[in-house]
mmCIF file of C-alpha atoms in Angstrom:
data_model
loop_
_atom_site.group_PDB
_atom_site.id
_atom_site.type_symbol
_atom_site.label_atom_id
_atom_site.label_comp_id
_atom_site.label_asym_id
_atom_site.label_seq_id
_atom_site.Cartn_x
_atom_site.Cartn_y
_atom_site.Cartn_z
ATOM 1 C CA MET A 30 164.410 36.862 -180.661
ATOM 2 C CA ALA A 31 163.084 33.831 -178.899
ATOM 3 C CA ALA A 32 162.160 32.531 -182.343
ATOM 4 C CA ASP A 33 165.427 32.952 -183.395
ATOM 5 C CA ALA A 34 167.332 31.044 -180.452
ATOM 6 C CA ALA A 35 164.870 28.116 -180.731
ATOM 7 C CA PRO A 36 166.874 24.820 -181.564
ATOM 8 C CA ALA A 37 166.068 23.353 -185.223
ATOM 9 C CA GLY A 38 164.147 20.681 -185.115
ATOM 10 C CA PRO A 39 164.965 16.932 -185.538
ATOM 11 C CA GLU A 40 166.142 16.088 -188.810
ATOM 12 C CA GLY A 41 166.685 12.774 -190.510
ATOM 13 C CA PRO A 42 170.138 11.354 -191.325
ATOM 14 C CA ARG A 43 171.165 12.797 -194.745
ATOM 15 C CA PRO A 44 174.337 11.653 -196.815
ATOM 16 C CA ALA A 45 177.155 13.547 -196.505
ATOM 17 C CA ARG A 46 178.507 12.818 -200.039
ATOM 18 C CA VAL A 47 179.084 10.323 -202.315
ATOM 19 C CA GLN A 48 182.507 8.835 -202.132
ATOM 20 C CA ARG A 49 185.086 8.450 -205.088
ATOM 21 C CA LEU A 50 185.694 4.918 -205.654
ATOM 22 C CA ARG A 51 189.188 3.189 -206.601
ATOM 23 C CA PRO A 52 188.850 0.947 -210.113
ATOM 24 C CA ALA A 53 189.579 -2.005 -208.397
ATOM 25 C CA ALA A 54 186.476 -1.476 -205.968
ATOM 26 C CA PRO A 55 183.789 -4.110 -207.684
ATOM 27 C CA LEU A 56 186.472 -6.829 -206.899
ATOM 28 C CA ARG A 57 186.436 -5.812 -203.363
ATOM 29 C CA TRP A 58 182.920 -5.833 -202.997
ATOM 30 C CA LEU A 59 182.910 -9.428 -204.594
ATOM 31 C CA ALA A 60 185.399 -10.494 -202.257
ATOM 32 C CA ARG A 61 183.289 -9.314 -199.287
ATOM 33 C CA GLY A 62 180.378 -10.871 -200.688
ATOM 34 C CA ALA A 63 181.816 -14.146 -200.967
ATOM 35 C CA ARG A 64 182.562 -13.888 -196.989
ATOM 36 C CA ASP A 65 179.258 -12.939 -196.374
ATOM 37 C CA LEU A 66 178.050 -15.896 -198.383
ATOM 38 C CA ARG A 67 180.490 -18.214 -196.653
ATOM 39 C CA GLY A 68 179.653 -16.729 -193.369
ATOM 40 C CA GLN A 69 176.129 -17.408 -193.684
ATOM 41 C CA PRO A 70 175.395 -20.513 -196.054
ATOM 42 C CA GLY A 71 172.018 -21.615 -195.077
ATOM 43 C CA ILE A 72 170.363 -18.128 -195.378
ATOM 44 C CA ALA A 73 172.033 -17.484 -198.609
ATOM 45 C CA PHE A 74 170.753 -21.125 -200.063
ATOM 46 C CA PHE A 75 167.593 -20.066 -198.964
ATOM 47 C CA TYR A 76 167.655 -16.922 -201.301
ATOM 48 C CA GLY A 77 169.767 -18.846 -204.057
ATOM 49 C CA LEU A 78 166.502 -21.024 -204.320
ATOM 50 C CA CYS A 79 164.133 -18.060 -204.345
ATOM 51 C CA PHE A 80 166.158 -16.761 -207.470
ATOM 52 C CA TRP A 81 166.679 -20.080 -208.800
ATOM 53 C CA ALA A 82 162.472 -20.468 -209.237
ATOM 54 C CA MET A 83 162.201 -17.121 -210.264
ATOM 55 C CA ALA A 84 164.579 -18.027 -213.267
ATOM 56 C CA LEU A 85 162.878 -21.328 -213.944
ATOM 57 C CA VAL A 86 159.444 -19.483 -214.116
ATOM 58 C CA LEU A 87 160.866 -17.042 -216.609
ATOM 59 C CA GLY A 88 162.581 -19.501 -218.705
ATOM 60 C CA ALA A 89 159.516 -21.603 -218.909
ATOM 61 C CA VAL A 90 157.119 -18.695 -219.704
ATOM 62 C CA PHE A 91 159.877 -17.556 -222.625
ATOM 63 C CA ARG A 92 159.732 -20.979 -224.158
ATOM 64 C CA HIS A 93 156.259 -21.501 -224.188
ATOM 65 C CA LYS A 94 154.440 -18.236 -223.990
ATOM 66 C CA PRO A 95 157.002 -15.534 -224.975
ATOM 67 C CA GLU A 96 154.349 -12.668 -225.384
ATOM 68 C CA TYR A 97 154.254 -12.813 -221.460
ATOM 69 C CA THR A 98 157.733 -12.658 -220.637
ATOM 70 C CA MET A 99 157.773 -8.961 -219.867
ATOM 71 C CA THR A 100 154.784 -9.633 -217.702
ATOM 72 C CA ILE A 101 156.880 -12.224 -215.735
ATOM 73 C CA VAL A 102 159.916 -10.038 -215.582
ATOM 74 C CA SER A 103 157.558 -7.056 -214.188
ATOM 75 C CA GLY A 104 156.618 -9.418 -211.368
ATOM 76 C CA CYS A 105 160.461 -10.434 -210.867
ATOM 77 C CA LEU A 106 160.926 -6.776 -210.447
ATOM 78 C CA LEU A 107 158.107 -7.067 -207.564
ATOM 79 C CA VAL A 108 159.502 -9.867 -205.689
ATOM 80 C CA GLY A 109 163.507 -8.933 -206.503
ATOM 81 C CA PRO A 110 163.882 -5.864 -204.501
ATOM 82 C CA PHE A 111 162.505 -7.350 -201.086
ATOM 83 C CA LEU A 112 164.602 -10.622 -201.411
ATOM 84 C CA ALA A 113 167.893 -8.348 -202.201
ATOM 85 C CA MET A 114 166.731 -6.491 -199.167
ATOM 86 C CA GLY A 115 167.024 -9.827 -197.049
ATOM 87 C CA LEU A 116 170.713 -10.296 -198.354
ATOM 88 C CA TYR A 117 171.293 -6.979 -197.603
ATOM 89 C CA GLU A 118 170.140 -7.355 -194.021
ATOM 90 C CA VAL A 119 172.405 -10.297 -193.635
ATOM 91 C CA SER A 120 175.640 -8.427 -194.575
ATOM 92 C CA ARG A 121 174.480 -5.094 -192.644
ATOM 93 C CA ARG A 122 174.139 -7.351 -189.245
ATOM 94 C CA ARG A 123 177.515 -9.006 -189.864
ATOM 95 C CA GLU A 124 178.812 -6.081 -190.339
ATOM 96 C CA ARG A 125 177.632 -4.937 -186.931
ATOM 97 C CA GLY A 126 178.961 -8.085 -185.117
ATOM 98 C CA GLU A 127 175.310 -9.348 -185.099
ATOM 99 C CA THR A 128 174.219 -12.872 -185.807
ATOM 100 C CA PRO A 129 172.032 -12.836 -188.443
ATOM 101 C CA ALA A 130 168.599 -14.552 -188.743
ATOM 102 C CA LEU A 131 166.686 -15.983 -191.827
ATOM 103 C CA GLY A 132 163.400 -14.490 -189.718
ATOM 104 C CA HIS A 133 165.064 -10.947 -189.739
ATOM 105 C CA SER A 134 166.283 -11.000 -193.351
ATOM 106 C CA LEU A 135 162.535 -12.067 -194.214
ATOM 107 C CA THR A 136 160.972 -9.114 -192.224
ATOM 108 C CA CYS A 137 163.449 -6.442 -192.303
ATOM 109 C CA TRP A 138 161.626 -4.675 -195.114
ATOM 110 C CA ASP A 139 158.431 -4.095 -193.082
ATOM 111 C CA GLY A 140 159.461 -0.846 -191.638
ATOM 112 C CA HIS A 141 160.206 0.681 -195.120
ATOM 113 C CA LEU A 142 157.229 -0.689 -197.021
ATOM 114 C CA GLY A 143 156.209 3.171 -198.006
ATOM 115 C CA SER A 144 159.840 4.132 -199.755
ATOM 116 C CA MET A 145 160.184 0.329 -201.026
ATOM 117 C CA GLY A 146 156.596 0.320 -202.260
ATOM 118 C CA LEU A 147 157.210 3.509 -204.183
ATOM 119 C CA LEU A 148 160.554 2.453 -205.706
ATOM 120 C CA VAL A 149 159.100 -0.960 -206.847
ATOM 121 C CA LEU A 150 156.440 1.215 -208.555
ATOM 122 C CA VAL A 151 158.887 3.073 -210.505
ATOM 123 C CA LEU A 152 160.987 -0.035 -211.407
ATOM 124 C CA THR A 153 157.393 -1.659 -212.356
ATOM 125 C CA VAL A 154 156.778 0.987 -214.739
ATOM 126 C CA LEU A 155 160.114 1.349 -216.165
ATOM 127 C CA GLU A 156 159.891 -2.578 -217.033
ATOM 128 C CA LEU A 157 156.276 -2.031 -218.716
ATOM 129 C CA LEU A 158 157.821 0.475 -220.587
ATOM 130 C CA TRP A 159 160.895 -1.396 -221.344
ATOM 131 C CA GLY A 160 158.260 -4.225 -222.767
ATOM 132 C CA ARG A 161 156.523 -1.685 -224.467
ATOM 133 C CA ALA A 162 159.262 -0.417 -226.390
ATOM 134 C CA SER A 163 160.615 -3.872 -227.476
ATOM 135 C CA LEU A 164 157.082 -4.336 -228.972
ATOM 136 C CA VAL A 165 157.308 -1.717 -230.945
ATOM 137 C CA VAL A 166 160.770 -2.258 -232.225
ATOM 138 C CA PHE A 167 159.627 -5.714 -233.486
ATOM 139 C CA ALA A 168 156.425 -4.026 -235.249
ATOM 140 C CA VAL A 169 159.081 -1.622 -236.791
ATOM 141 C CA PHE A 170 161.061 -4.306 -238.262
ATOM 142 C CA PHE A 171 159.104 -7.455 -238.518
ATOM 143 C CA ASN A 172 155.031 -7.420 -239.773
ATOM 144 C CA THR A 173 154.279 -10.987 -238.657
ATOM 145 C CA GLY A 174 152.778 -10.302 -235.146
ATOM 146 C CA MET A 175 153.927 -11.583 -232.032
ATOM 147 C CA PRO A 176 157.346 -13.600 -233.005
ATOM 148 C CA SER A 177 157.178 -17.174 -231.251
ATOM 149 C CA THR A 178 160.081 -17.932 -229.427
ATOM 150 C CA ALA A 179 161.976 -19.476 -232.421
ATOM 151 C CA GLY A 180 161.128 -16.372 -234.054
ATOM 152 C CA VAL A 181 162.744 -14.106 -231.549
ATOM 153 C CA LEU A 182 165.877 -16.249 -231.382
ATOM 154 C CA GLU A 183 166.157 -16.398 -235.148
ATOM 155 C CA ALA A 184 165.558 -12.396 -235.176
ATOM 156 C CA VAL A 185 168.362 -11.867 -232.560
ATOM 157 C CA PHE A 186 170.847 -13.964 -233.498
ATOM 158 C CA ASN A 187 170.712 -13.685 -237.471
ATOM 159 C CA PRO A 188 173.159 -11.338 -238.944
ATOM 160 C CA ARG A 189 171.322 -10.281 -241.584
ATOM 161 C CA ASN A 190 169.219 -8.467 -238.999
ATOM 162 C CA TRP A 191 171.860 -6.414 -237.525
ATOM 163 C CA GLN A 192 169.855 -3.166 -237.925
ATOM 164 C CA PHE A 193 166.983 -4.681 -235.756
ATOM 165 C CA LEU A 194 169.705 -5.878 -233.218
ATOM 166 C CA ALA A 195 171.382 -2.714 -233.175
ATOM 167 C CA VAL A 196 168.068 -0.681 -232.330
ATOM 168 C CA TYR A 197 166.759 -3.143 -229.729
ATOM 169 C CA LEU A 198 170.185 -3.512 -227.603
ATOM 170 C CA LEU A 199 170.035 0.336 -227.925
ATOM 171 C CA VAL A 200 166.635 0.594 -226.571
ATOM 172 C CA GLY A 201 167.529 -2.322 -223.978
ATOM 173 C CA GLY A 202 170.202 -0.723 -222.905
ATOM 174 C CA VAL A 203 168.630 2.904 -222.217
ATOM 175 C CA PHE A 204 166.088 1.029 -219.988
ATOM 176 C CA ALA A 205 168.723 -1.053 -218.435
ATOM 177 C CA ALA A 206 170.866 1.894 -217.664
ATOM 178 C CA LEU A 207 167.822 3.716 -215.991
ATOM 179 C CA VAL A 208 167.121 0.763 -213.849
ATOM 180 C CA PHE A 209 170.520 -0.086 -212.648
ATOM 181 C CA CYS A 210 171.320 3.873 -211.940
ATOM 182 C CA SER A 211 168.509 4.248 -209.816
ATOM 183 C CA THR A 212 168.898 1.048 -207.884
ATOM 184 C CA VAL A 213 172.552 0.723 -207.685
ATOM 185 C CA VAL A 214 172.552 1.829 -203.776
ATOM 186 C CA SER A 215 169.017 2.998 -203.174
ATOM 187 C CA ILE A 216 167.549 -0.144 -201.746
ATOM 188 C CA PRO A 217 170.523 -0.822 -199.141
ATOM 189 C CA MET A 218 170.286 2.989 -198.419
ATOM 190 C CA ILE A 219 166.439 2.715 -197.893
ATOM 191 C CA LEU A 220 167.166 -0.347 -195.490
ATOM 192 C CA ASP A 221 170.198 1.371 -193.683
ATOM 193 C CA ARG A 222 168.953 4.849 -193.039
ATOM 194 C CA ASP A 223 164.815 4.420 -193.805
ATOM 195 C CA THR A 224 165.353 7.212 -196.395
ATOM 196 C CA ASP A 225 162.774 8.291 -198.786
ATOM 197 C CA ALA A 226 162.683 6.838 -202.474
ATOM 198 C CA VAL A 227 163.262 9.895 -204.123
ATOM 199 C CA THR A 228 166.420 10.720 -202.121
ATOM 200 C CA ALA A 229 167.709 7.113 -202.366
ATOM 201 C CA ALA A 230 167.235 7.157 -206.133
ATOM 202 C CA LEU A 231 168.932 10.547 -206.880
ATOM 203 C CA THR A 232 171.890 9.214 -204.604
ATOM 204 C CA SER A 233 172.045 6.540 -206.503
ATOM 205 C CA PHE A 234 172.073 8.273 -209.661
ATOM 206 C CA ARG A 235 174.832 10.443 -208.465
ATOM 207 C CA THR A 236 176.703 7.313 -207.571
ATOM 208 C CA VAL A 237 176.882 6.457 -210.899
ATOM 209 C CA LEU A 238 177.558 9.991 -212.420
ATOM 210 C CA GLU A 239 180.297 10.510 -210.395
ATOM 211 C CA ASN A 240 181.653 7.068 -210.420
ATOM 212 C CA THR A 241 181.023 6.137 -213.909
ATOM 213 C CA GLY A 242 183.804 3.942 -214.774
ATOM 214 C CA VAL A 243 183.610 2.176 -211.806
ATOM 215 C CA MET A 244 179.793 1.424 -211.677
ATOM 216 C CA LEU A 245 180.289 0.610 -215.516
ATOM 217 C CA LEU A 246 182.802 -2.094 -214.472
ATOM 218 C CA TRP A 247 180.249 -3.137 -211.605
ATOM 219 C CA GLY A 248 177.638 -3.557 -213.963
ATOM 220 C CA THR A 249 179.500 -5.535 -216.578
ATOM 221 C CA LEU A 250 180.284 -7.853 -213.735
ATOM 222 C CA VAL A 251 176.769 -8.328 -212.608
ATOM 223 C CA VAL A 252 175.569 -8.969 -215.896
ATOM 224 C CA GLY A 253 178.437 -11.382 -216.932
ATOM 225 C CA LEU A 254 178.148 -13.240 -213.872
ATOM 226 C CA THR A 255 174.409 -13.636 -214.060
ATOM 227 C CA LEU A 256 174.404 -14.605 -217.738
ATOM 228 C CA GLY A 257 177.120 -16.966 -216.693
ATOM 229 C CA ALA A 258 174.898 -18.528 -213.943
ATOM 230 C CA LEU A 259 171.948 -18.666 -216.095
ATOM 231 C CA TRP A 260 173.789 -20.601 -218.711
ATOM 232 C CA LEU A 261 174.481 -23.649 -216.504
ATOM 233 C CA PRO A 262 172.183 -26.494 -216.892
ATOM 234 C CA TRP A 263 168.879 -25.727 -215.309
ATOM 235 C CA ALA A 264 170.354 -22.376 -214.399
ATOM 236 C CA LEU A 265 171.835 -23.902 -211.254
ATOM 237 C CA GLY A 266 174.521 -21.224 -211.009
ATOM 238 C CA ILE A 267 172.161 -18.555 -209.744
ATOM 239 C CA VAL A 268 171.574 -20.232 -206.664
ATOM 240 C CA ALA A 269 175.011 -19.105 -205.680
ATOM 241 C CA VAL A 270 175.334 -16.219 -207.714
ATOM 242 C CA GLY A 271 172.256 -14.488 -207.113
ATOM 243 C CA PRO A 272 173.080 -13.980 -203.050
ATOM 244 C CA TRP A 273 176.349 -13.470 -203.845
ATOM 245 C CA LEU A 274 175.907 -10.289 -205.798
ATOM 246 C CA GLY A 275 173.223 -9.289 -203.333
ATOM 247 C CA HIS A 276 175.785 -9.293 -200.591
ATOM 248 C CA ALA A 277 178.377 -7.731 -202.465
ATOM 249 C CA THR A 278 175.659 -4.888 -203.420
ATOM 250 C CA TRP A 279 175.915 -4.136 -199.846
ATOM 251 C CA HIS A 280 179.302 -3.254 -199.530
ATOM 252 C CA ALA A 281 179.109 -1.309 -202.779
ATOM 253 C CA TYR A 282 176.453 0.898 -200.728
ATOM 254 C CA ARG A 283 178.951 1.031 -198.053
ATOM 255 C CA ASP A 284 181.974 2.033 -199.978
ATOM 256 C CA ALA A 285 180.157 4.617 -202.159
ATOM 257 C CA VAL A 286 177.479 6.667 -199.757
ATOM 258 C CA ALA A 287 179.060 8.678 -196.919
ATOM 259 C CA TRP A 288 176.885 9.819 -193.763
ATOM 260 C CA ASP A 289 176.926 12.448 -191.430
ATOM 261 C CA ALA A 290 177.644 11.603 -187.979
#
């Protein structure tokens, strides 16, 4: 009987539910992200420069050594989540009425290294599989070996290669969807509640499954804004768009995931 009366051991916080999101929610996230961007322009500029440097390196590798592009993208997946977490920390502190500092944002991940490390490992494996699948698609449709940069662009934009383009986009879309579904709220969730990587990723998938239309719109906005920023000369647009989307992603998490008191 004593054992039955013993209080339960302490439990970590668990999400109460995945919230139903309104169709216009992504626009609200962007508006709140812009407010955070204006509130801490110095910190945002620092992270924007980091994203810009990554874009320049990726572009240079694609132009001169396209065969190493996926390797560099994998490296970006190792660094990117930690940069994004710094932006989430800024938004989190502003939400609490605290004053954010660059030092806090740079070290906010050190208490979540285990969960972040596992999540980044999963992302890296997905990216490596994505790269391998892309090479297989090229090998199936072309027998000229590893294409040059000009060869890649010609293959992608040549209307006569529509079958190759359709398969290439299908394969890329599947892997991109997996990455998006597993990370849309998982990294801010790890920062906010120190959740393990598996729970965070599963909650992220649930968020997409229960709000598919809204998350499809959000993903489209993210891709569109990113491509638009990279299209500007020297990809300078990413200096502003990168931090803006980072702050907006925090607000996406706060709207999508509810917690028990």
